[in-house]
Each structure stands twice: as C-alpha cells, then as structure tokens.
Amino acid sequence: MKLKLSISFILFVIVATAQEINYKLGKVSEAEILQEEHPIEKEAEAAILYKKERVEYEFTPNKGFKSVRYCHYRIKIYNKDGLDWGTIEVPLYKSNNEEETVYEVKGYSYNLMDGKIEETKLKKDGILKENVNKYRNKVSIVMPAVKEGTVIDVEYKVGSEFIGNLDTFVMQYGIPLDKVEIKVEIPEYFVFKRHGKGYHPINVRQTKENRKIPYSYKSGNDVGFSARNQRSTGYLEFFENKYVIETSNIPSLRNTDYTDNIDNYRSAIKFELASVQFPDSPYKNYSLSWADVAKTIYKSSDFGGELSKKRLFEEVLLNLKGEGKDDNQLMLEIFDYVKNEITWNGYYGYYCENGLKNTLKEKTGNVADINLLLVGLLKEAGFKVDPVLVSTKSNGLPLYPTNDGFNYVIAGLSLDGKLIYLDATEKLNGFGLLPSRAMNWYGRLVKEDLTSKEVSLVPKKLAKEVTFLQAKLSVNGLLEGKIRNQYFDNTALYYRKKYKDSDVVEVMEEMEENNTDFSVDNLKFNNKNKYNKALVKSFEFSKENQLETIGDKLFFKPFFFMGLTQNPFIEESREYPVDFVYPNSKKITVLLDIPEGYTVESVPENVALALPDQMGLFSYTTEFANGKLKCQIQQNINVHMVPAQLYPSLKEFYGTMVQKQLEQVVLVKA
C-alpha cells in the first residue's frame, strides 16, 4: 500500500523534528524523503538540506604539509527540473608534477517505495574523471536512482599538494541552502587573507588552538662500526587558526534580467595565501598586486615569448604592405587579415594554446593565439599597441589579484591620444569594438618593459539604434509605409549576429510571425558585410487595425507597434545593479499622413525626463502641420550599469516612458 500524507502533515513533521535531524552520512530521515516542496521557497526544484566542509592540513616528513578537504552534501530533488542536482561536480587543480585527488567517496540515494525507504548505494562506475585542460581535471559523482522526490547523501575528500590554493567556500546556490557548517583549520605557518562577497551576511568565528601532529621517520643508530635504520616518532607542535561558519536558511540566488554575472553577487568566502614562514626558514611573501600578475603573465613563453617572434610578423606583413597605403589603411587591413584568416576555436585564455606559428598554419586558435598575433603584427608595422588582460563576464570580478583573475586578452591600440580596443575573434566585429563578453569593467594593459596600468573597458560611445517610419494611415485602420532601421557599433554587431544565418525570406517570415496582421515586402540589408559601417535594414509594410473609432473620433498610438509597451522593471526592489552591457541610444521618428478629411484634436504632451546624474535621458515630442503628424522619441542610457540604490528611479523612468508611448492621438473630422 502506498503511503499518502498531506503536505500540511509533512511540514508539521519537518518542523517538529527539525532539531532531531541526524546529519551523519546515511542517516536520512523519512521526513526529508516525504518533503514534497521546500517549506520556504515553494517553487524550488531542489534544495541543499545540509552542506558541510572541513579543511585541515596533514603533515608527512617527506612531503611536508598537504590540505585535505572533507565535503558532505545532502540534497533533496523536488521535481524533474532539479534532476541535475543528482550529480556533484568537483573541480581539481593540476600542474606538471602534481594533481589534486578525490578519494573516500561514499554516497547513497534514498527514495520512498511502497511506504518504505529504499537505499541505493553509489558504485565506482558512478565516479567519473575528466581531463578538462592542462591545468584542470574534473570528477563527476553521478548518484544512482535519482528521480523526483529523491534525497542524495554523499561525502568525499579532496587531497591537495597546492597548500595555498583553497577553493572558494560557496554559501549560496541557485536553490535554497537549509543548513551549512564550514570549518577551516590552518597551521600558523600559513597566513591567509580572508575575502567575502555577496549580499547574504556571513559570520565567521575565528579562534586559535594548539595542535600536535605525530609523525614517524627513519633514524640511524651507530652500533660499533655498523649502522642500522629504525623508525622513530616525532611530534610537530604549533597553533592553528580556526575559522567556523554555521548558518541556516540561505535563500537561492537566481539569475534575473539585466544582470552581468550572478556569481558576482553570490555569498562566498575565499582564502588568499599571503605568506609562509616555517621555523628557521626565510619569510616568503605570496601576496600579489595586479602589476605583479601582469608581469608574471608577460614573462611567460606563451605570452611575451610569442610576441617576440619578429621574423614571423615580418613575413606576414610582406604580403600586407604595399605602395601607396597609408597608416589607417594598413591598420585596418592587418585587423581584417587576422579576423578573416584565423578562426576562433571557442576557447578563452591569455596564454597561446597553439603558438602563433601553428596558428598561422592551422588557421585556428584560442583568444590569445588570435589577439596576440594581432598585437604582434600591429607593433611590427609601427603602431603603438599593447596587450590588455581581461576577465570576461563569465569569469566574474576577481576578489583579489591572482592569475585566475584574467582569462582573456585583447589589443589596446593608442591612436590620436585615445585607447582603442581590438578583438579579432569575432568575425562580424567592426574595428574598435569589443564583444559583450569582454566588456567587464576594467582590464590591465601590459607593456613590453613589464609595466602595466588599469584601463576601463566600458565603451564611452553610445551604441545607437535609429528608426524612421514614413506611412499613411487610412480611416479603416490600415497603416502602409516604409521603415528604415540603422544600427551602429555594438547594436550593429548584435543584429549582424542575429541575422547571420538568415536569408531575406526567413527574416521577413519571422517579422510577420512576431506581429499580428503585419505584412512585409521588399526587405533589404545594406552594409551587412561592411563591419565598420552602420547596418541598415529597410522594408515596406502594411498593418491592419491600427486605430480605434469611438463616435466620430479616431484614436491611435503614434508609435504603433514600435517602442516600449511594458516596463521591464517590475520588481518592487532590487539587490543587484542593473546591467545594460553598454551605453545605448534609441531614436524613433514617425512621419504620418493622417486620413483625409480629418485633423488633429489632441496629441500627447511633450516631455523630457532624466535619471539622476544624467545616467539616462528621455524626450517625447509631437508636431502637426500640413496634414502630416511628426512624432519622435529619444531614449539614452548613458551608462552601462545603474547601481541598485537607483533602481526605484530607473523603474519610474521606464514606467513614464512606457506610459507616454501608450498615449493616443485623437483625430476629428476637419
């Protein structure tokens, strides 16, 4: 007989037994298995019922210290959207000589079958190791018998010789976290800086305790003229810095619209190795500045070493240089050559993967292969250009200076007193544009003499979209005319990518499908493959039912099917900044012949709005003369990001814009 319990009874059981939950591995309760939804976040697809992590350092005379990280997760799957939480992925570091290891993996899946708890044990074939790249491995723990309602309980250890590299302690996920316990025990010889991030408060208790570690070693004792080895026991005594975090009911962190990288706002703790000093040993400083990081990267054979291959650059330039070419023409041809000849393989990185010689031969490479080739060619041609290290949006904002803080490189060209950024990985990109993935606040420009400086990656120029509609409105509500769209800079890149694989017929069909009673004809694109010019889209159209008749008056919205009809910002409040990716501008102009025999009785009032500090501007104007109605809206967002504290102003700003664009013109018979 199947066990059936009401949700209210289940929640009663959960609350009543919350203090009695046993968090030892394998001690999953029936109440946890019966839980049909999360008691706080009803829509959650899964929840982490319990998370425990403990890091301690072990010592052996031969190798010294190594870190051991014990992890225990208990996760509840509520529905099919949460099934992916049945797999635990463990990232691992590696180098030429060492690699982190996962061991002592134990796990169980629990399901309720015919009123009884059914336990399924994790087998070895559920533990999968993958070589990600030369610096990373990954172990996936695929739990068995995972379905809706399952509770998984799994623990494992990670052993690491990389004693200064402690993985981030994550406190917030895309699902709720009910209870977390973290303990980090660090010997006094290692000094770490602690960095926190996120909006959910994390309290850390710090104490010191003495510790004694026994160890055995071989010792030689002289007996007469011979010696024999025997094992002896010694003790290493020191104090430890202990950090303890215990907290409950951490809400889920979910992606929202207009967010750059949600991980930037995720609550977490990161330990940075600052220094090491053993008894009777010199002090070693490991704290880095961003200048130190940039210098280390440039000195690598896969970075600065590749940029020193002058002969390679000279050979390529022989085919590009020609009589009568001025500097601007040569500069553009070098950029187009790299962009068109070399295809990006999809991999990021500031170190060359193939090397520039093989990249030219194979016609493919990672970001560094392509953009360092661009830097080298421009520099050899006499231009003032340097590589710029970047952290992409997906890589997030680093908490402190580290080599992992960068994962991308572009070219920084100094021209007429301005710094112009070039990225040749994007085939549809124009000169001086960055793809959105690389627009992440700041980069680090590194010179050949190993000096460096921070540079802003945020475009100062507005990416414009200009629309002009000229049409005739009939008394039966039929609107007929022409539309011309112009897209500039990053807006042009967006639409070039959107229309890249579509022919004219497909675009017309899509436009008609997305608009009711809408017919498109004679669609044309200009400058589709001229990436340094505005992309132009023009077409003829007709659309029915564009006015409403009430009595002897006609009513219509002068921007018809264009412009904003809904406020994208509907939340009452917001914790995170609003990310527009890049500053942008939208302008719509409507020139309309109104129906014969009618004149304008009223039009919406002109209005001008501004966000604080001129972050955004909006204007709405109308004028009527000689039977023609001209309406225009201009919307500028002058920054790439609006801080969360200005969200109420932004919401009101957009609300007013929407309201104005929904206001109507009233016509009466002349």
XYZ file of C-alpha atoms in Angstrom:
670
model
C 0.000 0.000 0.000
C 1.383 3.419 -0.963
C 1.935 5.909 1.815
C -0.076 9.112 1.361
C 0.321 12.124 3.624
C -0.967 15.672 3.269
C 1.527 18.459 2.674
C 0.450 20.169 5.901
C 1.188 16.999 7.871
C 4.541 16.613 6.133
C 5.517 20.183 7.007
C 4.396 19.594 10.594
C 6.661 16.569 10.777
C 9.552 18.533 9.288
C 9.202 21.410 11.729
C 8.621 19.143 14.711
C 11.685 17.066 14.000
C 13.971 19.826 12.710
C 16.006 19.766 15.890
C 16.305 15.979 15.700
C 17.640 15.669 12.139
C 20.717 13.476 12.028
C 23.261 14.880 9.591
C 25.592 11.905 9.653
C 26.068 10.238 6.289
C 23.342 7.697 5.645
C 21.021 8.933 8.400
C 18.401 10.466 6.118
C 15.012 10.795 7.797
C 11.637 9.810 6.438
C 10.521 13.423 6.853
C 13.241 14.558 4.453
C 12.171 11.988 1.873
C 8.485 12.892 2.241
C 9.089 16.598 1.736
C 7.235 17.473 -1.483
C 8.230 21.117 -1.684
C 10.584 23.445 0.079
C 8.888 24.950 3.146
C 10.063 28.492 2.316
C 10.731 28.581 -1.446
C 7.769 26.658 -2.797
C 8.927 26.849 -6.415
C 12.430 25.469 -5.791
C 13.304 22.465 -7.972
C 15.705 21.157 -5.322
C 17.294 22.171 -2.024
C 20.564 21.552 -0.238
C 19.329 20.228 3.078
C 22.810 20.142 4.546
C 26.307 21.105 3.493
C 29.458 20.508 5.498
C 33.027 21.307 4.558
C 36.128 20.948 6.659
C 39.675 21.778 5.622
C 42.658 20.650 7.641
C 46.358 20.208 6.974
C 48.169 16.893 7.239
C 51.936 16.523 7.597
C 54.428 13.920 6.397
C 58.227 14.269 6.749
C 58.840 13.523 3.067
C 56.364 15.948 1.516
C 55.531 18.303 4.353
C 52.013 19.715 4.561
C 49.085 18.989 2.302
C 45.490 20.113 2.622
C 42.547 17.746 2.949
C 39.046 18.999 2.233
C 36.151 16.907 3.538
C 32.793 17.600 1.855
C 29.315 16.323 2.681
C 26.170 17.235 0.744
C 22.588 16.181 1.383
C 20.306 17.313 -1.430
C 16.563 16.949 -1.956
C 15.163 16.700 -5.507
C 11.598 18.052 -5.730
C 10.829 17.812 -9.431
C 12.307 16.971 -12.826
C 13.908 20.418 -13.138
C 16.090 19.510 -10.172
C 17.438 16.212 -11.522
C 20.778 17.781 -12.471
C 21.447 18.254 -8.761
C 21.860 14.492 -8.594
C 25.377 14.942 -9.989
C 28.125 16.541 -7.902
C 30.987 18.056 -9.904
C 34.361 18.511 -8.207
C 36.917 20.765 -9.982
C 40.556 19.792 -9.409
C 43.826 21.632 -9.965
C 46.861 20.065 -11.566
C 50.342 21.015 -12.734
C 53.167 19.202 -14.470
C 54.124 17.301 -11.329
C 51.109 17.276 -9.043
C 47.353 16.992 -9.200
C 44.558 17.067 -6.673
C 42.770 13.800 -5.981
C 39.287 12.795 -4.893
C 39.087 9.791 -2.596
C 36.935 8.052 0.032
C 33.802 8.801 -1.966
C 30.645 7.438 -0.350
C 27.095 8.117 -1.346
C 23.513 6.921 -1.145
C 20.258 7.794 -2.871
C 17.022 7.485 -0.913
C 13.541 7.045 -2.336
C 10.217 6.119 -0.813
C 8.919 2.909 -2.422
C 5.636 1.366 -1.277
C 5.844 3.183 2.028
C 9.401 2.066 2.731
C 12.707 3.881 2.399
C 14.794 2.379 -0.388
C 18.547 2.985 -0.234
C 20.720 2.752 -3.367
C 24.482 2.796 -2.870
C 26.838 4.732 -5.130
C 29.080 2.409 -7.141
C 32.523 3.027 -8.597
C 31.150 3.421 -12.120
C 29.281 6.497 -10.886
C 32.578 8.301 -10.223
C 33.852 9.781 -13.482
C 37.132 11.636 -14.006
C 37.589 14.067 -16.882
C 40.652 15.895 -18.169
C 39.413 19.457 -18.757
C 42.697 21.084 -19.795
C 46.345 21.089 -18.765
C 45.513 22.955 -15.563
C 42.226 21.302 -14.586
C 40.613 17.929 -14.034
C 37.034 17.294 -13.010
C 35.429 14.443 -11.096
C 31.682 13.942 -11.523
C 29.854 11.947 -8.863
C 26.712 10.672 -10.582
C 24.295 9.455 -7.936
C 22.139 6.404 -8.756
C 18.340 6.109 -8.829
C 17.766 9.864 -8.903
C 14.200 10.936 -9.644
C 11.560 13.302 -8.345
C 11.483 13.042 -4.551
C 14.982 11.555 -4.165
C 17.311 12.580 -1.357
C 21.006 12.108 -2.117
C 23.611 11.920 0.630
C 27.243 11.997 -0.464
C 30.656 12.689 1.024
C 34.185 12.744 -0.341
C 37.664 14.074 0.344
C 39.966 16.155 -1.829
C 43.695 15.869 -1.198
C 45.874 18.694 -2.448
C 49.593 19.448 -2.538
C 48.661 23.004 -3.590
C 48.616 24.146 0.021
C 47.979 27.788 -0.777
C 45.092 27.153 -3.126
C 41.895 26.726 -1.145
C 38.761 26.548 -3.274
C 36.096 29.158 -2.643
C 33.582 28.263 0.062
C 30.255 28.881 -1.647
C 27.351 29.821 0.628
C 24.631 30.447 -1.916
C 23.314 28.482 -4.865
C 20.518 28.548 -7.401
C 18.479 26.543 -4.873
C 17.899 27.165 -1.147
C 20.525 26.022 1.356
C 18.936 24.948 4.636
C 21.989 24.392 6.818
C 25.725 24.837 6.319
C 28.717 24.111 8.540
C 32.220 25.077 7.466
C 35.424 24.711 9.441
C 38.871 25.689 8.200
C 41.952 24.842 10.281
C 45.199 26.437 9.107
C 48.641 25.963 10.718
C 50.310 29.148 11.933
C 52.994 28.839 9.252
C 50.489 29.814 6.567
C 48.998 33.290 6.677
C 45.828 33.742 4.654
C 43.758 36.803 3.896
C 40.022 36.235 4.029
C 37.775 37.765 1.362
C 33.991 37.738 1.462
C 31.434 38.636 -1.191
C 27.707 38.575 -1.745
C 24.634 40.168 -0.212
C 23.705 37.484 2.315
C 25.585 38.148 5.581
C 28.171 35.561 6.650
C 29.501 35.498 10.201
C 32.902 33.886 10.733
C 34.177 32.869 14.176
C 37.956 32.816 14.477
C 39.901 31.113 17.269
C 43.364 29.674 17.916
C 44.171 26.234 19.261
C 47.335 24.244 19.851
C 47.902 21.140 17.762
C 50.385 18.298 17.957
C 50.924 16.025 14.943
C 52.785 12.730 15.452
C 54.938 11.510 12.587
C 57.403 8.698 12.064
C 60.796 8.797 10.370
C 63.833 6.617 9.837
C 66.834 7.264 12.074
C 70.325 5.708 12.041
C 71.951 4.460 15.280
C 75.663 3.666 15.339
C 76.397 0.232 16.778
C 80.151 -0.449 16.711
C 81.260 0.081 13.134
C 77.831 -0.520 11.578
C 74.639 1.444 11.433
C 71.053 0.323 11.250
C 67.867 2.266 10.473
C 64.944 2.214 12.801
C 61.656 4.088 12.834
C 61.265 6.848 15.344
C 58.310 9.011 16.261
C 58.426 12.775 16.399
C 55.895 15.468 17.116
C 55.228 18.696 15.301
C 53.662 21.246 17.630
C 52.120 24.513 16.520
C 48.943 26.517 16.880
C 46.179 26.643 14.288
C 43.918 29.444 13.186
C 40.389 28.067 13.114
C 37.555 29.618 11.146
C 33.998 28.404 11.737
C 30.848 29.289 9.819
C 27.464 27.944 10.861
C 24.311 29.358 9.371
C 20.869 28.329 8.148
C 18.152 29.242 5.661
C 20.220 30.880 2.949
C 17.881 31.819 0.077
C 18.510 30.797 -3.503
C 20.295 33.166 -5.844
C 18.664 33.176 -9.251
C 19.578 34.958 -12.426
C 17.465 37.974 -13.254
C 17.221 40.126 -16.356
C 19.795 42.868 -16.716
C 22.391 41.101 -14.552
C 26.004 40.831 -15.726
C 27.140 37.667 -13.905
C 25.037 36.480 -10.997
C 28.100 34.839 -9.468
C 29.460 38.309 -8.657
C 26.681 38.613 -6.066
C 26.829 35.071 -4.686
C 27.692 34.856 -0.981
C 31.039 33.140 -0.582
C 34.331 33.164 1.333
C 37.738 32.934 -0.321
C 41.100 32.458 1.429
C 44.149 34.025 -0.250
C 47.618 32.816 0.736
C 49.543 35.907 1.860
C 52.774 34.465 3.263
C 54.553 31.349 4.535
C 57.200 31.106 7.240
C 58.434 27.879 8.797
C 60.723 27.797 11.852
C 64.342 28.600 10.965
C 63.294 29.356 7.374
C 63.072 32.613 5.438
C 59.810 34.508 5.135
C 58.054 34.059 1.784
C 55.523 36.599 0.584
C 52.810 35.360 -1.782
C 50.570 38.425 -1.867
C 50.371 39.799 -5.370
C 49.388 43.092 -6.882
C 47.736 43.266 -10.281
C 51.023 44.654 -11.569
C 52.787 41.504 -10.284
C 50.232 39.297 -12.021
C 50.591 41.165 -15.311
C 54.387 40.986 -15.129
C 54.344 37.225 -14.490
C 51.995 36.633 -17.422
C 54.012 38.761 -19.848
C 57.271 36.973 -18.957
C 55.778 33.610 -19.948
C 56.985 31.978 -23.163
C 53.318 31.552 -24.152
C 52.709 35.307 -23.923
C 55.713 37.632 -24.161
C 57.736 34.872 -25.794
C 55.232 34.685 -28.642
C 55.212 38.476 -29.032
C 58.992 38.442 -29.556
C 58.778 36.465 -32.843
C 59.615 39.429 -35.081
C 60.618 37.355 -38.110
C 57.203 35.672 -38.136
C 55.458 39.049 -38.109
C 57.742 40.413 -40.830
C 56.861 37.518 -43.143
C 53.137 38.135 -42.752
C 53.491 41.888 -43.240
C 55.327 41.413 -46.554
C 52.012 40.351 -48.080
C 50.017 43.140 -46.428
C 52.221 46.157 -47.014
C 52.076 47.815 -50.385
C 52.937 51.044 -52.105
C 50.546 53.884 -51.593
C 48.940 52.505 -48.425
C 48.605 54.992 -45.602
C 48.758 54.014 -41.937
C 44.985 53.882 -41.499
C 44.576 51.557 -44.456
C 47.370 49.253 -43.263
C 45.968 49.215 -39.728
C 42.524 48.170 -40.970
C 43.987 45.553 -43.316
C 46.012 43.957 -40.502
C 42.898 43.764 -38.336
C 40.799 42.314 -41.165
C 43.550 39.842 -42.076
C 43.719 38.342 -38.580
C 39.938 38.391 -38.159
C 39.213 36.756 -41.516
C 42.146 34.348 -41.794
C 42.141 32.890 -38.269
C 39.052 31.218 -36.814
C 38.492 31.266 -33.074
C 38.206 27.744 -31.610
C 35.903 28.944 -28.837
C 38.466 28.746 -26.026
C 39.420 31.673 -23.798
C 42.861 32.231 -22.297
C 45.686 34.756 -22.155
C 48.335 32.135 -22.957
C 48.703 30.898 -26.523
C 47.404 27.378 -26.998
C 48.798 26.571 -30.451
C 51.557 29.167 -30.656
C 51.485 31.881 -33.316
C 53.383 29.881 -35.937
C 50.956 26.953 -35.752
C 48.023 29.341 -35.565
C 49.003 30.842 -38.918
C 49.495 27.364 -40.338
C 46.303 25.782 -38.987
C 44.181 28.951 -39.340
C 42.662 28.467 -35.889
C 43.480 29.217 -32.266
C 42.263 30.391 -28.885
C 41.734 34.021 -27.877
C 45.428 34.560 -27.100
C 46.602 32.935 -30.345
C 44.446 35.358 -32.323
C 44.746 38.611 -30.416
C 48.465 38.301 -29.595
C 49.038 37.714 -33.318
C 47.136 40.948 -33.920
C 49.251 42.787 -31.316
C 52.490 41.447 -32.806
C 51.606 42.403 -36.375
C 50.452 45.912 -35.457
C 53.542 46.524 -33.330
C 55.870 45.272 -36.083
C 54.081 47.598 -38.525
C 54.996 50.542 -36.314
C 51.780 51.098 -34.389
C 51.688 51.783 -30.663
C 49.851 48.742 -29.367
C 49.968 46.564 -26.251
C 48.066 43.525 -24.983
C 45.279 44.126 -22.464
C 44.439 41.380 -19.961
C 40.718 40.929 -19.337
C 38.402 38.977 -17.073
C 35.316 38.084 -19.112
C 31.834 38.498 -17.707
C 31.546 34.735 -17.284
C 34.795 34.762 -15.275
C 33.356 37.380 -12.953
C 35.071 40.052 -10.899
C 38.091 38.682 -9.003
C 38.209 39.318 -5.258
C 41.960 39.866 -5.174
C 44.963 39.846 -7.540
C 45.535 36.377 -8.953
C 46.479 34.809 -12.285
C 42.972 33.319 -12.441
C 41.595 36.858 -12.270
C 42.213 37.136 -16.015
C 41.107 34.688 -18.700
C 41.173 36.737 -21.912
C 43.410 39.133 -23.818
C 42.685 41.861 -26.378
C 44.737 44.503 -28.195
C 44.958 48.084 -26.925
C 45.862 50.471 -29.761
C 46.914 54.051 -28.942
C 45.675 56.309 -31.724
C 45.382 60.101 -31.696
C 45.570 60.195 -27.911
C 42.834 57.592 -27.468
C 42.993 53.934 -26.499
C 41.079 51.759 -28.961
C 40.330 48.129 -28.141
C 40.526 45.452 -30.819
C 39.291 41.864 -30.703
C 39.749 39.752 -33.839
C 37.984 36.644 -32.508
C 34.571 37.841 -33.704
C 34.155 37.574 -37.484
C 31.312 40.106 -37.575
C 33.079 42.639 -35.380
C 33.957 46.122 -36.536
C 37.239 47.899 -35.877
C 37.363 49.316 -32.346
C 34.520 47.223 -30.916
C 34.591 44.650 -28.144
C 32.127 41.759 -27.957
C 29.971 41.980 -24.837
C 31.796 39.054 -23.188
C 34.917 41.233 -22.849
C 33.198 44.380 -21.507
C 33.800 43.666 -17.843
C 34.694 46.887 -16.051
C 38.499 47.010 -16.150
C 41.437 45.385 -17.890
C 45.207 45.554 -17.431
C 47.337 46.983 -20.246
C 50.831 45.430 -20.162
C 53.842 46.961 -21.871
C 56.964 45.286 -23.168
C 59.011 46.804 -20.315
C 56.695 44.868 -17.910
C 54.990 47.995 -16.580
C 51.198 47.931 -16.596
C 48.166 50.059 -15.843
C 44.461 49.585 -15.238
C 42.199 50.647 -18.101
C 38.423 50.950 -18.364
C 36.737 48.564 -20.796
C 33.370 50.337 -20.753
C 32.549 51.987 -24.108
C 32.095 55.735 -23.918
C 30.259 55.893 -27.233
C 26.524 55.175 -27.301
C 25.516 52.174 -29.392
C 22.732 53.733 -31.448
C 19.562 52.371 -33.000
C 17.731 54.831 -35.258
C 14.310 54.045 -36.724
C 12.398 56.146 -39.247
C 8.814 55.278 -40.195
C 7.026 57.081 -43.004
C 3.477 55.891 -43.555
C -0.117 56.672 -44.394
C -2.964 55.858 -42.034
C -6.355 55.111 -43.586
C -9.703 55.656 -41.940
C -10.256 51.871 -41.889
C -7.180 51.421 -39.667
C -4.758 50.244 -42.347
C -1.227 51.560 -41.915
C 1.022 51.390 -45.003
C 4.523 52.693 -45.445
C 8.261 52.181 -45.142
C 10.620 51.640 -42.234
C 14.349 52.228 -42.160
C 16.418 50.892 -39.246
C 20.033 51.922 -38.701
C 22.200 50.042 -36.217
C 25.563 51.373 -35.057
C 28.539 49.874 -33.202
C 27.594 47.175 -30.677
C 23.943 47.332 -31.686
C 25.053 46.594 -35.249
C 27.137 43.659 -34.013
C 24.100 42.298 -32.152
C 21.891 42.388 -35.263
C 24.610 41.104 -37.581
C 24.922 38.051 -35.341
C 21.139 37.703 -35.173
C 20.730 37.764 -38.967
C 23.994 35.988 -39.827
C 22.471 32.677 -40.929
C 19.114 34.007 -42.159
C 18.200 34.969 -45.694
C 15.792 37.785 -46.527
C 12.773 35.489 -46.824
C 13.409 33.963 -43.389
C 13.748 37.400 -41.787
C 10.501 38.571 -43.397
C 8.689 35.447 -42.213
C 9.982 35.970 -38.674
C 8.862 39.607 -38.677
C 5.375 38.642 -39.841
C 5.106 35.836 -37.283
C 6.010 38.206 -34.449
C 3.432 40.833 -35.424
C -0.283 40.210 -35.894
C -1.824 41.432 -39.158
C 1.623 42.502 -40.347
C 2.855 42.159 -43.917
C 6.450 42.823 -45.027
C 7.736 43.319 -48.557
C 10.932 44.376 -50.327
C 13.232 43.829 -47.324
C 16.826 44.944 -47.911
C 20.031 44.990 -45.887
C 22.814 47.463 -46.586
C 26.360 47.152 -45.220
C 25.681 43.678 -43.879
C 29.304 42.705 -44.561
C 30.822 46.166 -44.129
C 31.525 45.837 -40.447
C 32.872 49.350 -39.891
C 29.655 50.935 -41.153
C 26.135 51.071 -39.776
C 23.925 48.110 -40.620
C 20.813 49.327 -42.440
C 17.549 47.402 -42.732
C 14.728 48.810 -44.845
C 11.371 47.385 -45.881
C 7.842 48.188 -46.919
C 4.988 47.129 -44.681
C 1.285 47.178 -44.048
C -0.513 46.554 -40.773
C -4.230 46.437 -40.076
C -6.300 47.538 -37.075
C -4.082 50.487 -36.140
C -6.790 52.843 -34.952
C -9.965 52.755 -32.900
C -13.184 54.575 -33.787
C -15.354 55.943 -30.993
C -18.248 58.015 -32.230
C -16.882 60.403 -34.826
C -13.345 60.390 -33.409
C -10.315 58.277 -34.316
C -7.749 57.161 -31.721
C -4.305 55.656 -32.312
C -0.893 55.305 -30.670
C 1.554 57.274 -32.827
C 4.393 54.757 -32.432
C 2.089 51.868 -33.312
C 3.905 48.521 -32.953
C 7.277 50.099 -32.131
C 8.749 51.248 -28.846
C 8.123 50.011 -25.325
C 4.744 48.621 -24.303
C 5.761 47.096 -20.940
C 8.085 48.168 -18.160
C 10.941 45.614 -17.961
C 11.486 46.543 -14.313
C 8.535 45.258 -12.328
C 10.134 44.135 -9.043
C 9.482 46.369 -6.048
C 13.157 46.406 -5.139
C 16.445 45.059 -6.410
C 19.641 43.986 -4.656
C 21.935 43.968 -7.686
C 22.973 46.646 -10.175
C 21.104 46.855 -13.476
C 23.444 45.937 -16.329
C 22.733 47.359 -19.799
C 26.006 45.840 -21.132
C 26.966 49.081 -22.899
C 25.604 52.644 -23.126
C 22.911 52.824 -25.766
C 20.567 55.136 -27.584
C 17.248 54.529 -29.334
C 15.528 57.078 -31.530
C 12.206 56.563 -33.304
C 10.766 59.112 -35.711
C 7.291 58.726 -37.206
C 6.143 60.872 -40.148
C 2.473 60.143 -40.748
C -0.153 61.156 -43.283
C -3.417 61.134 -41.342
C -6.697 60.057 -43.011
C -8.178 62.501 -45.488
C -10.916 64.693 -44.082
C -9.533 64.566 -40.541
C -7.454 66.870 -38.401
C -5.708 66.545 -35.069
C -7.747 67.353 -31.981
C -5.125 66.412 -29.396
C -1.681 64.847 -29.111
C 0.305 63.645 -26.098
C 2.167 66.424 -24.340
C 5.854 66.848 -24.983
C 8.009 65.617 -22.133
C 11.669 65.402 -21.135
C 12.944 63.129 -18.359
C 16.332 62.441 -16.803
C 17.773 59.899 -14.417
C 19.984 61.141 -11.559
C 23.436 62.295 -12.699
C 22.203 62.268 -16.310
C 22.527 58.471 -16.398
C 19.526 58.359 -18.689
C 17.518 60.799 -20.797
C 14.135 60.542 -22.491
C 12.294 63.018 -24.687
C 8.914 62.841 -26.427
C 7.845 65.422 -28.995
C 4.979 65.801 -31.471
C 4.103 68.390 -34.083
C 1.357 68.642 -36.720
C 1.484 70.693 -39.895
C 0.082 70.451 -43.427
C -1.750 67.203 -42.762
C 1.367 65.443 -41.510
C 1.995 64.335 -37.950
C 5.576 64.040 -36.761
C 6.270 62.184 -33.509
C 9.664 61.437 -32.059
C 11.091 59.698 -29.011
C 14.724 59.726 -27.963
C 15.938 57.370 -25.237
C 19.535 57.432 -23.988
C 21.081 55.203 -21.348
C 24.426 56.919 -20.860
C 25.997 54.315 -18.564
C 26.460 50.580 -18.851
C 25.265 49.934 -15.313
C 22.853 51.595 -12.880
C 23.502 50.944 -9.161
C 20.873 49.111 -7.148
C 20.118 52.141 -4.956
C 18.868 53.992 -8.038
C 16.566 51.145 -9.066
C 13.391 52.984 -7.882
C 14.327 55.958 -10.072
C 15.056 53.658 -13.011
C 11.750 51.840 -12.568
C 9.857 55.145 -12.507
C 11.837 56.397 -15.520
C 10.871 53.363 -17.601
C 7.309 53.459 -16.306
C 6.898 57.008 -17.571
C 8.453 56.098 -20.928
C 6.007 53.232 -21.378
C 3.058 55.371 -20.328
C 3.963 58.090 -22.830
C 4.323 55.600 -25.688
C 0.870 54.212 -24.944
C -0.811 57.622 -25.054
C -3.007 58.283 -28.079
C -3.515 60.883 -30.748
C -7.141 61.938 -31.271
C -8.428 62.851 -34.746
C -11.688 64.559 -35.604
C -13.276 65.392 -38.906
C -11.967 68.584 -40.405
